[in-house]
Amino acid sequence: MQRGRVTGSTVATQKADGLSGFKLLNVLPDGGSVEVVAVDLVGAGEGDTVLVALGSAAREIEQTRGVPTDAAVVAIVDPS
């Protein structure tokens, strides 16, 4: 898992069947310079600090089993 901040969303009117119904979020990993696009499983929004499951771990969650993704927002980090 990686921690990052939601910087916006990606809108795609045409998606693979498995991606229908998922919001796609742009996430900038902490210390990183390249955003990832992740499916949102927790209702995160712009500016939230989140935890992102990457790679095959993103497809191990019940909601994403069989979904063509390699990044999933799995938690919103509480402010400290």
mmCIF file of N, CA, C and O in Angstrom:
data_model
loop_
_atom_site.group_PDB
_atom_site.id
_atom_site.type_symbol
_atom_site.label_atom_id
_atom_site.label_comp_id
_atom_site.label_asym_id
_atom_site.label_seq_id
_atom_site.Cartn_x
_atom_site.Cartn_y
_atom_site.Cartn_z
ATOM 1 N N MET A 1 0.837 -1.180 0.000
ATOM 2 C CA MET A 1 0.000 0.000 0.000
ATOM 3 C C MET A 1 0.877 1.236 0.000
ATOM 4 O O MET A 1 1.986 1.210 0.517
ATOM 5 N N GLN A 2 0.313 2.277 -0.539
ATOM 6 C CA GLN A 2 1.028 3.548 -0.591
ATOM 7 C C GLN A 2 0.082 4.666 -0.152
ATOM 8 O O GLN A 2 -1.111 4.617 -0.421
ATOM 9 N N ARG A 3 0.657 5.644 0.520
ATOM 10 C CA ARG A 3 -0.110 6.798 0.958
ATOM 11 C C ARG A 3 0.013 7.893 -0.091
ATOM 12 O O ARG A 3 1.056 8.052 -0.728
ATOM 13 N N GLY A 4 -1.067 8.649 -0.307
ATOM 14 C CA GLY A 4 -1.023 9.726 -1.282
ATOM 15 C C GLY A 4 -2.176 10.695 -1.074
ATOM 16 O O GLY A 4 -2.984 10.526 -0.167
ATOM 17 N N ARG A 5 -2.248 11.699 -1.951
ATOM 18 C CA ARG A 5 -3.299 12.708 -1.875
ATOM 19 C C ARG A 5 -4.088 12.709 -3.178
ATOM 20 O O ARG A 5 -3.516 12.664 -4.259
ATOM 21 N N VAL A 6 -5.419 12.781 -3.046
ATOM 22 C CA VAL A 6 -6.289 12.840 -4.218
ATOM 23 C C VAL A 6 -6.181 14.239 -4.815
ATOM 24 O O VAL A 6 -6.408 15.234 -4.127
ATOM 25 N N THR A 7 -5.829 14.292 -6.099
ATOM 26 C CA THR A 7 -5.640 15.579 -6.770
ATOM 27 C C THR A 7 -6.773 15.916 -7.735
ATOM 28 O O THR A 7 -6.837 17.023 -8.245
ATOM 29 N N GLY A 8 -7.637 14.964 -7.983
ATOM 30 C CA GLY A 8 -8.748 15.190 -8.904
ATOM 31 C C GLY A 8 -9.336 13.866 -9.333
ATOM 32 O O GLY A 8 -9.110 12.833 -8.702
ATOM 33 N N SER A 9 -10.089 13.903 -10.412
ATOM 34 C CA SER A 9 -10.698 12.668 -10.910
ATOM 35 C C SER A 9 -10.507 12.572 -12.417
ATOM 36 O O SER A 9 -10.214 13.559 -13.091
ATOM 37 N N THR A 10 -10.653 11.366 -12.915
ATOM 38 C CA THR A 10 -10.605 11.104 -14.342
ATOM 39 C C THR A 10 -12.004 10.695 -14.775
ATOM 40 O O THR A 10 -12.599 9.794 -14.181
ATOM 41 N N VAL A 11 -12.522 11.359 -15.795
ATOM 42 C CA VAL A 11 -13.844 11.034 -16.319
ATOM 43 C C VAL A 11 -13.670 10.232 -17.598
ATOM 44 O O VAL A 11 -12.947 10.645 -18.507
ATOM 45 N N ALA A 12 -14.330 9.079 -17.642
ATOM 46 C CA ALA A 12 -14.276 8.225 -18.830
ATOM 47 C C ALA A 12 -15.695 7.754 -19.135
ATOM 48 O O ALA A 12 -16.268 7.001 -18.347
ATOM 49 N N THR A 13 -16.240 8.223 -20.233
ATOM 50 C CA THR A 13 -17.607 7.832 -20.571
ATOM 51 C C THR A 13 -17.659 6.418 -21.141
ATOM 52 O O THR A 13 -18.670 5.750 -21.030
ATOM 53 N N GLN A 14 -16.568 5.963 -21.709
ATOM 54 C CA GLN A 14 -16.465 4.591 -22.200
ATOM 55 C C GLN A 14 -15.463 3.843 -21.327
ATOM 56 O O GLN A 14 -14.298 4.227 -21.261
ATOM 57 N N LYS A 15 -15.939 2.795 -20.634
ATOM 58 C CA LYS A 15 -15.065 2.021 -19.743
ATOM 59 C C LYS A 15 -15.264 0.538 -20.005
ATOM 60 O O LYS A 15 -16.329 0.121 -20.466
ATOM 61 N N ALA A 16 -14.267 -0.251 -19.645
ATOM 62 C CA ALA A 16 -14.417 -1.701 -19.659
ATOM 63 C C ALA A 16 -15.556 -2.075 -18.717
ATOM 64 O O ALA A 16 -15.813 -1.373 -17.721
ATOM 65 N N ASP A 17 -16.227 -3.167 -19.000
ATOM 66 C CA ASP A 17 -17.391 -3.570 -18.214
ATOM 67 C C ASP A 17 -17.118 -3.582 -16.711
ATOM 68 O O ASP A 17 -17.916 -3.118 -15.925
ATOM 69 N N GLY A 18 -16.002 -4.108 -16.303
ATOM 70 C CA GLY A 18 -15.694 -4.202 -14.874
ATOM 71 C C GLY A 18 -15.515 -2.861 -14.186
ATOM 72 O O GLY A 18 -15.621 -2.767 -12.966
ATOM 73 N N LEU A 19 -15.245 -1.802 -14.933
ATOM 74 C CA LEU A 19 -15.024 -0.488 -14.339
ATOM 75 C C LEU A 19 -16.305 0.341 -14.205
ATOM 76 O O LEU A 19 -16.290 1.381 -13.551
ATOM 77 N N SER A 20 -17.389 -0.116 -14.806
ATOM 78 C CA SER A 20 -18.649 0.622 -14.711
ATOM 79 C C SER A 20 -19.055 0.755 -13.248
ATOM 80 O O SER A 20 -18.972 -0.199 -12.472
ATOM 81 N N GLY A 21 -19.469 1.938 -12.864
ATOM 82 C CA GLY A 21 -19.903 2.175 -11.495
ATOM 83 C C GLY A 21 -18.801 2.638 -10.556
ATOM 84 O O GLY A 21 -19.082 3.053 -9.440
ATOM 85 N N PHE A 22 -17.551 2.577 -10.983
ATOM 86 C CA PHE A 22 -16.447 3.047 -10.142
ATOM 87 C C PHE A 22 -16.078 4.476 -10.501
ATOM 88 O O PHE A 22 -15.980 4.827 -11.675
ATOM 89 N N LYS A 23 -15.849 5.309 -9.461
ATOM 90 C CA LYS A 23 -15.268 6.634 -9.666
ATOM 91 C C LYS A 23 -13.762 6.436 -9.801
ATOM 92 O O LYS A 23 -13.162 5.642 -9.074
ATOM 93 N N LEU A 24 -13.152 7.149 -10.740
ATOM 94 C CA LEU A 24 -11.708 7.060 -10.960
ATOM 95 C C LEU A 24 -11.047 8.312 -10.399
ATOM 96 O O LEU A 24 -11.389 9.428 -10.788
ATOM 97 N N LEU A 25 -10.119 8.122 -9.479
ATOM 98 C CA LEU A 25 -9.437 9.238 -8.814
ATOM 99 C C LEU A 25 -7.983 9.330 -9.235
ATOM 100 O O LEU A 25 -7.312 8.301 -9.398
ATOM 101 N N ASN A 26 -7.493 10.555 -9.378
ATOM 102 C CA ASN A 26 -6.069 10.804 -9.598
ATOM 103 C C ASN A 26 -5.424 10.938 -8.220
ATOM 104 O O ASN A 26 -5.868 11.759 -7.411
ATOM 105 N N VAL A 27 -4.395 10.151 -7.970
ATOM 106 C CA VAL A 27 -3.720 10.157 -6.675
ATOM 107 C C VAL A 27 -2.229 10.390 -6.892
ATOM 108 O O VAL A 27 -1.599 9.688 -7.692
ATOM 109 N N LEU A 28 -1.689 11.371 -6.169
ATOM 110 C CA LEU A 28 -0.254 11.635 -6.198
ATOM 111 C C LEU A 28 0.364 11.000 -4.959
ATOM 112 O O LEU A 28 0.089 11.438 -3.834
ATOM 113 N N PRO A 29 1.147 9.928 -5.137
ATOM 114 C CA PRO A 29 1.771 9.270 -3.987
ATOM 115 C C PRO A 29 2.698 10.221 -3.227
ATOM 116 O O PRO A 29 3.339 11.089 -3.838
ATOM 117 N N ASP A 30 2.751 10.077 -1.896
ATOM 118 C CA ASP A 30 3.668 10.873 -1.085
ATOM 119 C C ASP A 30 5.090 10.705 -1.618
ATOM 120 O O ASP A 30 5.542 9.581 -1.840
ATOM 121 N N GLY A 31 5.768 11.816 -1.847
ATOM 122 C CA GLY A 31 7.143 11.789 -2.332
ATOM 123 C C GLY A 31 7.262 11.465 -3.810
ATOM 124 O O GLY A 31 8.359 11.377 -4.334
ATOM 125 N N GLY A 32 6.144 11.304 -4.490
ATOM 126 C CA GLY A 32 6.178 10.945 -5.903
ATOM 127 C C GLY A 32 5.928 12.140 -6.796
ATOM 128 O O GLY A 32 5.523 13.208 -6.344
ATOM 129 N N SER A 33 6.166 11.945 -8.076
ATOM 130 C CA SER A 33 5.926 13.020 -9.038
ATOM 131 C C SER A 33 4.992 12.576 -10.157
ATOM 132 O O SER A 33 4.663 13.366 -11.030
ATOM 133 N N VAL A 34 4.570 11.311 -10.123
ATOM 134 C CA VAL A 34 3.684 10.775 -11.155
ATOM 135 C C VAL A 34 2.387 10.304 -10.500
ATOM 136 O O VAL A 34 2.415 9.487 -9.577
ATOM 137 N N GLU A 35 1.263 10.836 -10.987
ATOM 138 C CA GLU A 35 -0.034 10.430 -10.458
ATOM 139 C C GLU A 35 -0.410 9.044 -10.960
ATOM 140 O O GLU A 35 0.008 8.626 -12.031
ATOM 141 N N VAL A 36 -1.225 8.351 -10.161
ATOM 142 C CA VAL A 36 -1.840 7.098 -10.591
ATOM 143 C C VAL A 36 -3.343 7.321 -10.632
ATOM 144 O O VAL A 36 -3.872 8.178 -9.917
ATOM 145 N N VAL A 37 -4.014 6.580 -11.491
ATOM 146 C CA VAL A 37 -5.475 6.596 -11.532
ATOM 147 C C VAL A 37 -5.941 5.347 -10.797
ATOM 148 O O VAL A 37 -5.529 4.233 -11.129
ATOM 149 N N ALA A 38 -6.781 5.551 -9.782
ATOM 150 C CA ALA A 38 -7.220 4.446 -8.934
ATOM 151 C C ALA A 38 -8.740 4.407 -8.848
ATOM 152 O O ALA A 38 -9.391 5.456 -8.855
ATOM 153 N N VAL A 39 -9.297 3.205 -8.765
ATOM 154 C CA VAL A 39 -10.728 3.092 -8.512
ATOM 155 C C VAL A 39 -10.976 3.442 -7.049
ATOM 156 O O VAL A 39 -10.178 3.125 -6.174
ATOM 157 N N ASP A 40 -12.069 4.143 -6.800
ATOM 158 C CA ASP A 40 -12.393 4.606 -5.447
ATOM 159 C C ASP A 40 -13.361 3.637 -4.794
ATOM 160 O O ASP A 40 -14.470 3.449 -5.278
ATOM 161 N N LEU A 41 -12.946 3.034 -3.683
ATOM 162 C CA LEU A 41 -13.795 2.084 -2.967
ATOM 163 C C LEU A 41 -14.381 2.662 -1.692
ATOM 164 O O LEU A 41 -15.193 2.004 -1.038
ATOM 165 N N VAL A 42 -13.992 3.908 -1.341
ATOM 166 C CA VAL A 42 -14.372 4.436 -0.017
ATOM 167 C C VAL A 42 -15.019 5.811 -0.049
ATOM 168 O O VAL A 42 -15.282 6.393 0.997
ATOM 169 N N GLY A 43 -15.255 6.374 -1.214
ATOM 170 C CA GLY A 43 -15.889 7.689 -1.295
ATOM 171 C C GLY A 43 -14.953 8.847 -1.020
ATOM 172 O O GLY A 43 -15.364 9.867 -0.473
ATOM 173 N N ALA A 44 -13.694 8.715 -1.410
ATOM 174 C CA ALA A 44 -12.708 9.779 -1.205
ATOM 175 C C ALA A 44 -12.979 10.937 -2.161
ATOM 176 O O ALA A 44 -13.656 10.776 -3.180
ATOM 177 N N GLY A 45 -12.439 12.097 -1.805
ATOM 178 C CA GLY A 45 -12.605 13.270 -2.646
ATOM 179 C C GLY A 45 -11.311 14.047 -2.772
ATOM 180 O O GLY A 45 -10.315 13.759 -2.094
ATOM 181 N N GLU A 46 -11.336 15.055 -3.631
ATOM 182 C CA GLU A 46 -10.155 15.869 -3.874
ATOM 183 C C GLU A 46 -9.631 16.453 -2.564
ATOM 184 O O GLU A 46 -10.390 16.956 -1.747
ATOM 185 N N GLY A 47 -8.315 16.348 -2.374
ATOM 186 C CA GLY A 47 -7.663 16.860 -1.173
ATOM 187 C C GLY A 47 -7.513 15.831 -0.068
ATOM 188 O O GLY A 47 -6.735 16.041 0.866
ATOM 189 N N ASP A 48 -8.244 14.716 -0.137
ATOM 190 C CA ASP A 48 -8.125 13.693 0.900
ATOM 191 C C ASP A 48 -6.782 12.981 0.815
ATOM 192 O O ASP A 48 -6.259 12.741 -0.282
ATOM 193 N N THR A 49 -6.243 12.639 1.976
ATOM 194 C CA THR A 49 -5.086 11.764 2.054
ATOM 195 C C THR A 49 -5.628 10.347 2.129
ATOM 196 O O THR A 49 -6.517 10.059 2.946
ATOM 197 N N VAL A 50 -5.124 9.472 1.270
ATOM 198 C CA VAL A 50 -5.685 8.129 1.138
ATOM 199 C C VAL A 50 -4.593 7.064 1.141
ATOM 200 O O VAL A 50 -3.415 7.366 0.963
ATOM 201 N N LEU A 51 -5.020 5.826 1.326
ATOM 202 C CA LEU A 51 -4.151 4.670 1.146
ATOM 203 C C LEU A 51 -4.592 3.970 -0.131
ATOM 204 O O LEU A 51 -5.801 3.767 -0.352
ATOM 205 N N VAL A 52 -3.615 3.618 -0.956
ATOM 206 C CA VAL A 52 -3.895 2.996 -2.248
ATOM 207 C C VAL A 52 -3.239 1.619 -2.289
ATOM 208 O O VAL A 52 -2.037 1.494 -2.046
ATOM 209 N N ALA A 53 -4.046 0.601 -2.579
ATOM 210 C CA ALA A 53 -3.507 -0.738 -2.837
ATOM 211 C C ALA A 53 -3.078 -0.775 -4.294
ATOM 212 O O ALA A 53 -3.802 -0.305 -5.176
ATOM 213 N N LEU A 54 -1.885 -1.298 -4.541
ATOM 214 C CA LEU A 54 -1.313 -1.302 -5.900
ATOM 215 C C LEU A 54 -1.062 -2.719 -6.392
ATOM 216 O O LEU A 54 -0.890 -3.643 -5.600
ATOM 217 N N GLY A 55 -1.016 -2.860 -7.705
ATOM 218 C CA GLY A 55 -0.714 -4.151 -8.313
ATOM 219 C C GLY A 55 -1.819 -5.161 -8.072
ATOM 220 O O GLY A 55 -2.998 -4.813 -7.961
ATOM 221 N N SER A 56 -1.437 -6.425 -7.953
ATOM 222 C CA SER A 56 -2.445 -7.476 -7.778
ATOM 223 C C SER A 56 -3.218 -7.319 -6.476
ATOM 224 O O SER A 56 -4.362 -7.771 -6.378
ATOM 225 N N ALA A 57 -2.644 -6.646 -5.477
ATOM 226 C CA ALA A 57 -3.361 -6.409 -4.217
ATOM 227 C C ALA A 57 -4.628 -5.580 -4.441
ATOM 228 O O ALA A 57 -5.605 -5.726 -3.708
ATOM 229 N N ALA A 58 -4.633 -4.747 -5.465
ATOM 230 C CA ALA A 58 -5.813 -3.928 -5.765
ATOM 231 C C ALA A 58 -6.978 -4.784 -6.246
ATOM 232 O O ALA A 58 -8.125 -4.356 -6.175
ATOM 233 N N ARG A 59 -6.707 -6.005 -6.710
ATOM 234 C CA ARG A 59 -7.757 -6.889 -7.198
ATOM 235 C C ARG A 59 -8.119 -7.978 -6.204
ATOM 236 O O ARG A 59 -8.926 -8.857 -6.498
ATOM 237 N N GLU A 60 -7.533 -7.962 -5.019
ATOM 238 C CA GLU A 60 -7.816 -8.963 -3.987
ATOM 239 C C GLU A 60 -9.010 -8.581 -3.120
ATOM 240 O O GLU A 60 -9.493 -9.375 -2.337
ATOM 241 N N ILE A 61 -9.478 -7.365 -3.257
ATOM 242 C CA ILE A 61 -10.603 -6.872 -2.478
ATOM 243 C C ILE A 61 -11.881 -7.356 -3.155
ATOM 244 O O ILE A 61 -11.965 -7.407 -4.382
ATOM 245 N N GLU A 62 -12.882 -7.702 -2.357
ATOM 246 C CA GLU A 62 -14.104 -8.273 -2.917
ATOM 247 C C GLU A 62 -14.701 -7.424 -4.038
ATOM 248 O O GLU A 62 -15.083 -7.946 -5.084
ATOM 249 N N GLN A 63 -14.761 -6.094 -3.849
ATOM 250 C CA GLN A 63 -15.382 -5.217 -4.848
ATOM 251 C C GLN A 63 -14.604 -5.159 -6.164
ATOM 252 O O GLN A 63 -15.161 -4.782 -7.193
ATOM 253 N N THR A 64 -13.300 -5.459 -6.133
ATOM 254 C CA THR A 64 -12.489 -5.313 -7.345
ATOM 255 C C THR A 64 -12.041 -6.646 -7.939
ATOM 256 O O THR A 64 -11.286 -6.660 -8.904
ATOM 257 N N ARG A 65 -12.523 -7.742 -7.386
ATOM 258 C CA ARG A 65 -12.136 -9.043 -7.935
ATOM 259 C C ARG A 65 -12.601 -9.112 -9.386
ATOM 260 O O ARG A 65 -13.766 -8.898 -9.681
ATOM 261 N N GLY A 66 -11.684 -9.328 -10.305
ATOM 262 C CA GLY A 66 -12.007 -9.405 -11.727
ATOM 263 C C GLY A 66 -12.069 -8.061 -12.433
ATOM 264 O O GLY A 66 -12.346 -8.004 -13.618
ATOM 265 N N VAL A 67 -11.805 -6.968 -11.712
ATOM 266 C CA VAL A 67 -11.833 -5.626 -12.311
ATOM 267 C C VAL A 67 -10.458 -5.324 -12.906
ATOM 268 O O VAL A 67 -9.440 -5.586 -12.268
ATOM 269 N N PRO A 68 -10.406 -4.756 -14.110
ATOM 270 C CA PRO A 68 -9.110 -4.461 -14.726
ATOM 271 C C PRO A 68 -8.474 -3.200 -14.139
ATOM 272 O O PRO A 68 -8.493 -2.127 -14.742
ATOM 273 N N THR A 69 -7.926 -3.328 -12.932
ATOM 274 C CA THR A 69 -7.261 -2.191 -12.287
ATOM 275 C C THR A 69 -5.994 -2.656 -11.594
ATOM 276 O O THR A 69 -5.879 -3.823 -11.218
ATOM 277 N N ASP A 70 -5.057 -1.734 -11.423
ATOM 278 C CA ASP A 70 -3.867 -2.049 -10.627
ATOM 279 C C ASP A 70 -3.688 -1.019 -9.515
ATOM 280 O O ASP A 70 -2.626 -0.951 -8.901
ATOM 281 N N ALA A 71 -4.758 -0.235 -9.230
ATOM 282 C CA ALA A 71 -4.712 0.726 -8.128
ATOM 283 C C ALA A 71 -6.130 0.927 -7.596
ATOM 284 O O ALA A 71 -7.061 1.134 -8.366
ATOM 285 N N ALA A 72 -6.273 0.843 -6.263
ATOM 286 C CA ALA A 72 -7.583 1.023 -5.632
ATOM 287 C C ALA A 72 -7.425 1.817 -4.339
ATOM 288 O O ALA A 72 -6.581 1.485 -3.502
ATOM 289 N N VAL A 73 -8.231 2.871 -4.189
ATOM 290 C CA VAL A 73 -8.244 3.635 -2.942
ATOM 291 C C VAL A 73 -9.023 2.801 -1.926
ATOM 292 O O VAL A 73 -10.215 2.518 -2.131
ATOM 293 N N VAL A 74 -8.351 2.414 -0.839
ATOM 294 C CA VAL A 74 -8.951 1.503 0.142
ATOM 295 C C VAL A 74 -9.207 2.146 1.503
ATOM 296 O O VAL A 74 -9.873 1.552 2.348
ATOM 297 N N ALA A 75 -8.688 3.378 1.725
ATOM 298 C CA ALA A 75 -8.894 4.041 3.015
ATOM 299 C C ALA A 75 -8.658 5.536 2.867
ATOM 300 O O ALA A 75 -7.855 5.969 2.046
ATOM 301 N N ILE A 76 -9.394 6.291 3.680
ATOM 302 C CA ILE A 76 -9.152 7.738 3.819
ATOM 303 C C ILE A 76 -8.454 7.917 5.159
ATOM 304 O O ILE A 76 -8.951 7.455 6.191
ATOM 305 N N VAL A 77 -7.300 8.550 5.140
ATOM 306 C CA VAL A 77 -6.493 8.746 6.351
ATOM 307 C C VAL A 77 -7.101 9.879 7.174
ATOM 308 O O VAL A 77 -7.388 10.952 6.634
ATOM 309 N N ASP A 78 -7.298 9.633 8.469
ATOM 310 C CA ASP A 78 -7.814 10.656 9.365
ATOM 311 C C ASP A 78 -6.792 11.784 9.515
ATOM 312 O O ASP A 78 -5.588 11.512 9.597
ATOM 313 N N PRO A 79 -7.270 13.036 9.583
ATOM 314 C CA PRO A 79 -6.324 14.141 9.805
ATOM 315 C C PRO A 79 -5.646 13.982 11.167
ATOM 316 O O PRO A 79 -6.264 13.529 12.111
ATOM 317 N N SER A 80 -4.375 14.368 11.235
ATOM 318 C CA SER A 80 -3.657 14.229 12.519
ATOM 319 C C SER A 80 -3.692 15.491 13.315
ATOM 320 O O SER A 80 -4.060 16.536 12.910
#
